[in-house]
Amino acid sequence: MNGKINNILKLICGMNGSNYGVLLKISSNGFSIRAAHGNLDLNDISLKTFCEDLRITQNFDPSQVIFLESYIKLAEQNNIQSLGIKEVFKSERFILLLLCFSSEKEMKDVEVANMDTASEMIYEFLEEEKTFSTEANLESTIENANLAVLFSDNKGNPVYTNNRFRETFNLKGVSHFNNELFKLFDEEGNYIENFDYPYQIAARNNKSLNDRTYKFINDKGEEKWFRVNSILVPDMSNDDQKILTTFEDITTVMDIKQRMKAEMAPPDVVYYSSDPSGTEYSFISDSAKKMFGYLPEEIFDNRYMIASRIFSEYLDKFKNFIRDLSRGSQLAIEYKIRDAKNKTRFVRHLGIPVLENYEVVKIVGVISDITNEKKITEKLLFAEEKLNLIFENSDEFIFSLNENFEFDLVNQLGARFLGYEPEELIGCSISDYLKDDNKKKLMNVLKEVSSSDELLTFTANFRARNHKTVQIKFKAKTIQCEGIDKTILGVGRNISEYQKDELKIKELSEKLNNANKIIENEKNKVSHHLNVSDEINKLKNDFISNISHELRTPLTSIVGFAETIASDSEIEKNMIQEFGKVILEEGQRLSRLIDEILDFSEYESGLRKLVKIKFNVVDMLEQLVDSVREQFDSKNIKLTIVSKQNHLDLIGDRITLYKAFDNLLSNAYKFTDIGGKVEIIVNDIDEAVEFIVADNGVGIHEADISILFQKFKKLSRTGSQIPGAGFGLVTVQQIIDMHFGTIGIESKLNQGTKIIIRIPKNLTVGEK
């Protein structure tokens, strides 16, 4: 076939592109055209006729190709028209298809002519046809192309972009080409400077540039990949050339390629070859840049660069490694090194001596980055160490059994439950240590565990070395991993002593119940035979004794100071005032005592009735605290109310409850030393209110707590003379009982006292 015709046909018929694919291409023998993509069928009669015409067309002018009747028929077919080559003989369409959609790379089985030479042939062909394109026609054709196209002048300056280009590169609506918006990156992700764009390079070198791959990041942050061709095109209006650059979207292909590359990439490895001393390198793989941060050339120039980055604690080991390599030993070593960014890496270094005539002439080696491997190993070792610590120090019986129910792991404490050491049990069947009365049952349970994935619980009776029975409660589960035999893992607790304790508790509980019944019976007997008269007389005597003392004390002061004032007419006025103050205080004390007696009498006789109202107990307590604040301040006692709520309602007798808490604060004041602390704590608990009056005073013997609520009883306190008739707490209890509440006391000597009261929020609840 004529060479020119062959070359032109290769370019015309070897078209491919974004939406076109490879339509036709010349076979290697140059005598036929075949379809690579699209709907072209070799059996199609038009295609066959065209091939036959080419076969007999040997020596005619290239321009005659377009007049081949078979070619015209082929171009008129619908499937060919849809692929855009019907009017390929028209000059503007011819250039567009040739330069936009031709690709040497796709034509694997033919040798395509140099693009510049092809362009000259096409130009000659067009001149013979006398069909010259105008720039307007060319731009119109490019505008509607299904491929992103950029048209630039002979200096590489963009002069026109088509609609697809502007859509693809986010330049829609931008009046002028903007280099700031149009940024490309290479396959390594490095930004490409504008002067290195393909159309700039093509302009500088006056040569077409093919099959360059670039990345673009759109306004959505998506990465798009493009195959770029920048081709010189003759300008029909002058002698200059223009550059037509096409961008074919190959994002899908690149994504697959990068995923495959990531999945198939080997671990970080550097290959090298050096002299026997390990300082003169003849070869270092490019991966040194990734691992060490240095280019091979940098390591060639500085032969001690790698050694200088090794941690000092590994240097002697490394020197011995190099020495042994130079003596002919094949070795591997692991050490720690800093890369160019001072990042610590662990590496495994394998060295292989190459011998000639029994002498080492060079070393070839592999350096692998094992940093992640080391980290994982260290974590595993740490986890194993923790597990061993738990295993050996656990107070549980931990073991594992193989498929034959033989011990292959036992912790020390577990083995000692049975009086053995772990090594004595390993390799022995668990059935050898089970009591005969439950051996068969337990072996069936273990078989069930072995065939199940669930965690099962069971109790087993073991025979210890001393022939005693040890009862152990187990939880066991089967564990199976690939490459590891099935294992039963069990954890048990010795419940022998627990069982004994349970039996003892049960026996003691029965005895205690019997004792309580006996005591109750005896109490009933005693209560029926008490001498009521003696008890009344005793209470009367106690009452008279206490009241006499409490009445006599203030009366003595009142009478004494009054007589002094009456008998001494010359007594000074200020002394009279002081005596009068004492008389007033003792009179008030006497008045309070009489009020307490009357109140107690009313409560005791049942004459006092509650006046129930709904009121805020927190407000009542704050009023009470304000009234006694000066008294507490005189002893520097800190008095506070602690409540999460500022408002807490209760239905009850506000006056009597105020009286009860006044009595409690009075006691707290009496028995708290100077500088002490008293707290009233209020808690809202469901349908009741809890009050805690706590002090850090002198406290009470636990043995004395039981008599605090007995009428007219006063506790004797060494070294203290504290006034009181002995029925303050009794009155408090009476008031709380009337409100269907409860009262209790917690106290320790010299540590303080807590009085705990609970009262229903609604008094009607208690009445029901």
PDB file of C-alpha atoms in Angstrom, residues 116 154 199-209 231-232 241:
ATOM      1  CA  ASP A 116       4.278  16.151  13.095  1.00  0.00           C
ATOM      2  CA  ASN A 154       1.981  29.280  19.729  1.00  0.00           C
ATOM      3  CA  TYR A 199       0.410  22.994  26.211  1.00  0.00           C
ATOM      4  CA  GLN A 200       3.165  25.248  27.608  1.00  0.00           C
ATOM      5  CA  ILE A 201       5.763  22.506  27.085  1.00  0.00           C
ATOM      6  CA  ALA A 202       4.458  21.815  23.556  1.00  0.00           C
ATOM      7  CA  ALA A 203       4.731  25.537  22.742  1.00  0.00           C
ATOM      8  CA  ARG A 204       8.289  25.832  24.113  1.00  0.00           C
ATOM      9  CA  ASN A 205       9.524  22.691  22.348  1.00  0.00           C
ATOM     10  CA  ASN A 206       7.425  23.244  19.199  1.00  0.00           C
ATOM     11  CA  LYS A 207       6.470  19.600  19.446  1.00  0.00           C
ATOM     12  CA  SER A 208       3.272  17.713  20.249  1.00  0.00           C
ATOM     13  CA  LEU A 209       2.981  16.126  23.708  1.00  0.00           C
ATOM     14  CA  ILE A 231      -0.971  18.669  19.561  1.00  0.00           C
ATOM     15  CA  LEU A 232       0.401  21.320  17.196  1.00  0.00           C
ATOM     16  CA  GLN A 241       0.810  27.083  14.750  1.00  0.00           C
TER      17      GLN A 241
END
